[in-house]
Short mmCIF file of C-alpha atoms in Angstrom, two decimals:
data_model
loop_
_atom_site.label_atom_id
_atom_site.label_comp_id
_atom_site.label_asym_id
_atom_site.label_seq_id
_atom_site.Cartn_x
_atom_site.Cartn_y
_atom_site.Cartn_z
CA MET V 5 -5.93 16.49 3.44
CA LEU V 6 -3.05 15.74 5.79
CA GLY V 7 -4.79 12.44 6.57
CA ALA V 8 -4.07 11.25 3.04
CA ILE V 9 -0.43 12.26 3.41
CA ILE V 10 -0.14 10.40 6.72
CA GLY V 11 -1.59 7.29 5.10
CA ASP V 12 0.90 7.57 2.27
CA ILE V 13 3.84 7.95 4.65
CA ALA V 14 2.77 5.11 6.95
CA GLY V 15 2.11 2.79 4.01
CA SER V 16 5.14 3.76 1.95
CA ARG V 17 7.56 1.19 3.34
CA PHE V 18 5.10 -1.64 2.67
CA GLU V 19 4.31 -0.88 -0.97
CA TRP V 20 6.75 -3.55 -2.18
CA ASP V 21 6.93 -5.54 1.06
CA GLN V 22 3.29 -6.06 1.99
CA ILE V 23 2.03 -7.23 5.37
CA LYS V 24 -1.24 -8.86 6.40
CA HIS V 25 -1.54 -7.56 9.95
CA LYS V 26 -2.06 -4.30 11.85
CA ASN V 27 0.83 -4.53 14.30
CA PHE V 28 3.50 -2.29 12.78
CA THR V 29 5.39 0.86 13.75
CA PHE V 30 3.59 3.81 12.22
CA PHE V 31 6.48 6.16 11.41
CA THR V 32 10.06 4.97 10.87
CA PRO V 33 13.16 6.29 9.04
CA ASP V 34 12.21 3.95 6.17
CA CYS V 35 8.96 5.84 5.58
CA THR V 36 8.78 8.60 2.99
CA VAL V 37 6.39 10.72 1.01
CA THR V 38 5.59 9.28 -2.39
CA ASP V 39 3.80 10.48 -5.50
CA ASP V 40 0.54 10.07 -3.56
CA SER V 41 1.41 12.95 -1.22
CA ILE V 42 3.11 15.09 -3.84
CA MET V 43 0.19 14.93 -6.25
CA THR V 44 -2.29 15.47 -3.41
CA LEU V 45 -0.48 18.71 -2.63
CA ALA V 46 -0.40 19.63 -6.32
CA ILE V 47 -4.19 19.30 -6.44
CA ALA V 48 -4.43 21.36 -3.25
CA LYS V 49 -2.38 24.09 -4.92
CA ALA V 50 -4.61 23.91 -8.00
CA LEU V 51 -7.75 24.38 -5.91
CA LEU V 52 -6.23 27.35 -4.08
CA GLU V 53 -5.25 29.03 -7.33
CA SER V 54 -8.54 28.29 -9.09
CA ASP V 55 -10.37 30.02 -6.21
CA GLY V 56 -13.43 27.78 -6.26
CA SER V 57 -13.86 27.78 -10.03
CA ILE V 58 -14.71 24.31 -11.27
CA GLU V 59 -13.97 25.43 -14.83
CA ASN V 60 -10.42 26.45 -13.88
CA ALA V 61 -9.69 23.51 -11.58
CA GLY V 62 -8.66 21.21 -14.42
CA PRO V 63 -6.22 23.61 -16.12
CA TYR V 64 -4.65 24.47 -12.77
CA ALA V 65 -4.40 20.77 -11.93
CA ILE V 66 -2.41 20.22 -15.12
CA ARG V 67 -0.17 23.18 -14.34
CA TYR V 68 0.67 22.25 -10.77
CA MET V 69 0.89 18.47 -11.17
CA GLN V 70 3.49 19.11 -13.87
CA GLU V 71 5.24 22.00 -12.13
CA ILE V 72 5.47 20.36 -8.71
CA GLY V 73 5.88 16.82 -9.99
CA ARG V 74 8.99 17.69 -11.98
CA HIS V 75 10.77 18.53 -8.74
CA TYR V 76 10.32 14.91 -7.54
CA PRO V 77 11.17 12.64 -10.49
CA GLU V 78 11.98 9.64 -8.26
CA CYS V 79 8.91 9.76 -5.99
CA GLY V 80 7.23 6.73 -7.56
CA PHE V 81 5.34 7.90 -10.65
CA GLY V 82 4.00 5.21 -12.96
CA GLY V 83 5.30 5.14 -16.52
CA MET V 84 2.31 6.75 -18.24
CA PHE V 85 1.96 9.45 -15.61
CA ARG V 86 5.70 10.18 -15.71
CA SER V 87 5.38 10.78 -19.46
CA TRP V 88 2.38 13.01 -18.85
CA ILE V 89 4.25 15.02 -16.18
CA ASN V 90 7.01 15.76 -18.67
CA SER V 91 4.88 16.33 -21.75
CA ASP V 92 4.73 19.68 -23.49
CA HIS V 93 1.17 18.87 -24.54
CA PRO V 94 -0.36 16.83 -21.69
CA MET V 95 -3.52 14.99 -22.62
CA PRO V 96 -5.71 12.52 -20.71
CA TYR V 97 -4.82 8.91 -21.40
CA ASN V 98 -7.91 6.89 -20.46
CA SER V 99 -6.45 5.60 -17.20
CA PHE V 100 -8.41 3.91 -14.42
CA GLY V 101 -5.36 3.66 -12.16
CA ASN V 102 -5.76 4.32 -8.46
CA GLY V 103 -3.75 7.53 -8.82
CA ALA V 104 -7.09 9.13 -9.59
CA ALA V 105 -8.26 8.54 -6.03
CA MET V 106 -4.99 8.88 -4.13
CA ARG V 107 -4.65 12.61 -4.91
CA VAL V 108 -8.26 13.80 -4.77
CA SER V 109 -8.78 14.40 -1.03
CA PRO V 110 -8.40 18.22 -1.29
CA CYS V 111 -11.61 18.28 -3.34
CA GLY V 112 -13.60 16.79 -0.48
CA PHE V 113 -12.18 19.28 2.01
CA ALA V 114 -12.59 22.33 -0.25
CA ALA V 115 -16.12 21.56 -1.45
CA ARG V 116 -19.12 23.43 -0.06
CA SER V 117 -21.61 20.77 -1.12
CA LEU V 118 -21.66 17.12 -2.13
CA GLU V 119 -22.32 18.08 -5.72
CA GLU V 120 -19.37 20.46 -5.73
CA ALA V 121 -17.12 17.72 -4.29
CA LYS V 122 -18.13 15.46 -7.17
CA MET V 123 -17.63 18.14 -9.81
CA LEU V 124 -14.24 19.20 -8.47
CA ALA V 125 -13.12 15.58 -8.35
CA ARG V 126 -14.08 15.01 -11.95
CA ALA V 127 -12.49 18.28 -13.07
CA VAL V 128 -9.06 17.56 -11.59
CA THR V 129 -9.15 13.86 -12.48
CA GLY V 130 -10.27 13.99 -16.09
CA VAL V 131 -7.06 15.72 -17.16
CA THR V 132 -5.33 12.33 -16.84
CA HIS V 133 -7.65 9.56 -15.65
CA ASN V 134 -10.62 10.10 -17.95
CA HIS V 135 -11.70 6.45 -18.03
CA PRO V 136 -15.12 6.03 -16.38
CA GLU V 137 -13.60 3.87 -13.63
CA GLY V 138 -10.92 6.47 -12.92
CA LEU V 139 -13.49 9.24 -12.65
CA LYS V 140 -15.69 7.04 -10.49
CA GLY V 141 -12.89 6.22 -8.06
CA ALA V 142 -11.98 9.87 -7.60
CA GLU V 143 -15.59 10.95 -7.22
CA ALA V 144 -16.39 8.24 -4.68
CA THR V 145 -13.39 9.23 -2.58
CA ALA V 146 -14.20 12.95 -2.64
CA ALA V 147 -17.85 12.24 -1.88
CA ALA V 148 -16.96 10.09 1.13
CA ILE V 149 -14.66 12.82 2.46
CA TYR V 150 -17.28 15.53 2.03
CA LEU V 151 -19.96 13.43 3.74
CA ALA V 152 -17.59 12.65 6.63
CA LYS V 153 -16.70 16.33 6.96
CA ALA V 154 -20.41 17.21 6.95
CA GLY V 155 -21.06 14.95 9.94
CA HIS V 156 -22.66 11.90 8.39
CA SER V 157 -22.26 8.55 10.14
CA ARG V 158 -20.11 5.73 8.81
CA GLU V 159 -23.25 3.79 7.91
CA GLU V 160 -24.75 6.74 6.05
CA ILE V 161 -21.55 7.23 4.06
CA LYS V 162 -21.32 3.50 3.37
CA ASP V 163 -24.89 3.47 2.09
CA VAL V 164 -24.09 6.25 -0.40
CA ILE V 165 -20.98 4.45 -1.65
CA HIS V 166 -22.87 1.15 -1.91
CA ARG V 167 -25.78 2.76 -3.77
CA ASP V 168 -23.89 5.06 -6.12
CA TYR V 169 -20.40 3.61 -6.60
CA TYR V 170 -19.30 0.18 -5.33
CA LEU V 171 -20.92 -2.84 -3.71
CA MET V 172 -19.74 -2.78 -0.12
CA ASP V 173 -20.83 -6.36 0.58
CA PHE V 174 -17.54 -7.71 1.96
CA THR V 175 -15.38 -7.48 5.06
CA LEU V 176 -11.66 -6.89 5.43
CA ASP V 177 -11.19 -10.24 7.16
CA LYS V 178 -12.87 -12.00 4.25
CA ILE V 179 -10.77 -10.41 1.50
CA ARG V 180 -7.43 -9.99 3.31
CA PRO V 181 -6.02 -13.51 2.70
CA GLY V 182 -6.42 -13.32 -1.06
CA TYR V 183 -6.07 -9.61 -1.68
CA GLN V 184 -3.01 -8.69 -3.73
CA PHE V 185 -1.26 -5.61 -5.05
CA ASN V 186 -3.54 -3.85 -7.52
CA GLU V 187 -3.21 -0.43 -9.10
CA THR V 188 -6.76 0.00 -10.44
CA CYS V 189 -9.43 2.19 -8.89
CA GLN V 190 -12.01 -0.58 -8.93
CA GLU V 191 -9.78 -2.89 -6.88
CA THR V 192 -8.39 -0.22 -4.55
CA VAL V 193 -11.05 2.38 -3.72
CA PRO V 194 -13.74 0.06 -2.27
CA GLN V 195 -11.14 -1.74 -0.17
CA ALA V 196 -9.69 1.55 1.09
CA LEU V 197 -13.15 2.84 1.98
CA MET V 198 -13.97 -0.38 3.83
CA ALA V 199 -10.81 0.14 5.87
CA PHE V 200 -12.44 3.34 7.08
CA PHE V 201 -15.89 1.82 7.57
CA GLU V 202 -14.47 -0.92 9.81
CA SER V 203 -12.29 1.46 11.85
CA VAL V 204 -12.66 2.87 15.35
CA CYS V 205 -10.27 5.85 15.09
CA PHE V 206 -7.96 7.58 12.61
CA GLU V 207 -4.94 5.42 13.34
CA ASP V 208 -7.00 2.22 13.21
CA ALA V 209 -8.29 3.15 9.76
CA ILE V 210 -4.74 3.50 8.42
CA ARG V 211 -3.71 0.22 10.03
CA ASN V 212 -6.71 -1.49 8.44
CA ALA V 213 -5.69 -0.25 5.00
CA VAL V 214 -2.05 -1.28 5.30
CA SER V 215 -3.01 -4.69 6.68
CA LEU V 216 -4.67 -5.65 3.40
CA GLY V 217 -1.25 -6.14 1.85
CA GLY V 218 -1.96 -4.37 -1.43
CA ASP V 219 -0.77 -1.06 -2.84
CA SER V 220 -0.24 0.02 0.74
CA ASP V 221 0.60 3.70 0.41
CA THR V 222 -2.26 4.38 -1.96
CA LEU V 223 -4.79 2.34 0.00
CA ALA V 224 -3.83 4.19 3.17
CA ALA V 225 -3.83 7.58 1.45
CA ILE V 226 -7.40 7.09 0.27
CA THR V 227 -8.47 5.80 3.67
CA GLY V 228 -6.61 8.58 5.47
CA GLY V 229 -8.45 11.40 3.76
CA VAL V 230 -11.84 10.04 4.79
CA ALA V 231 -10.64 9.12 8.28
CA GLU V 232 -9.34 12.64 8.89
CA ALA V 233 -12.64 14.19 7.85
CA PHE V 234 -14.53 11.83 10.16
CA TYR V 235 -12.29 11.42 13.23
CA GLY V 236 -9.66 14.13 13.00
CA ILE V 237 -5.91 13.60 13.32
CA PRO V 238 -4.12 13.51 16.68
CA ASP V 239 -1.92 16.62 16.93
CA GLY V 240 1.23 14.62 17.69
CA MET V 241 0.73 12.43 14.66
CA ALA V 242 0.21 15.47 12.46
CA ARG V 243 3.49 17.00 13.63
CA GLN V 244 5.35 13.73 13.03
CA ALA V 245 4.02 13.52 9.48
CA GLU V 246 4.88 17.12 8.66
CA ALA V 247 8.53 16.34 9.43
CA TYR V 248 8.62 14.18 6.28
CA LEU V 249 7.70 17.15 4.03
CA ASP V 250 10.20 19.59 2.58
CA GLU V 251 9.67 23.36 2.69
CA ARG V 252 7.95 23.51 -0.71
CA LEU V 253 5.36 20.94 0.32
CA ILE V 254 4.91 22.38 3.81
CA GLN V 255 4.07 25.77 2.33
CA ILE V 256 1.33 24.28 0.16
CA LEU V 257 -0.07 22.29 3.08
CA ALA V 258 -0.09 25.36 5.34
CA ALA V 259 -1.80 27.54 2.74
CA PHE V 260 -4.46 24.94 2.03
CA GLU V 261 -5.19 24.23 5.69
CA LYS V 262 -5.38 27.95 6.45
CA ARG V 263 -8.20 28.24 3.94
CA PHE V 264 -9.72 24.79 4.38
CA PRO V 265 -8.81 23.71 7.93
CA GLY V 266 -8.27 20.03 8.56
CA LYS V 267 -9.63 18.34 11.64
CA ARG V 268 -7.29 17.91 14.63
CA ILE V 269 -7.96 16.21 17.95
#
């Protein structure tokens, strides 16, 4: 899960100032955690509290996305989600925004099977992003993370994504010149997954995602979750990223990783 947070942090300073290359400083004082990290940790808290219950995962997701999210009103929430966070009667709003996929990595790490990863992803996503494309983006991301965690090769994971979710018939070099900022799952998740498929290590995967010049923090967050499950995170990089989290967020991260250990190298 920390891989998604690292991607968010590294991509945060490029969200509104996109780049089209991989040569950038990974962590700087201009980097920050955004709604991607905060909602990822809210989902992590929901999974811990639901104790493996798919039926309870959705209600706990509502509780903790609202409870935790209200502490960070300026972290970058979109308008509809901000209203949902502050609603007394939160209801799904048919969204297919890429927020569905940016926060779902804990499901892939907590799941004990591919089917459970899919079901958890749909349970925590449908409380907001209940459009078929929103559910699909979250499920594809969680599935890729579970398969990476389970030891499948990049090509095997790519084949599953291509068969069941998105056509992976492009390259980053081909799409990079014309790719623009996009907040939908269908124009973010396949690109983020390709950033992983074309990578050679964890850091390279994040650099690939940022280099597309789109919704950089979210692209890199999605990529980072899969890349962590596949490659692992260098210990030094993990420690650098944790320095961007406050005590509330660190406590959630530590509790989740104690129960569902991330991969370190």
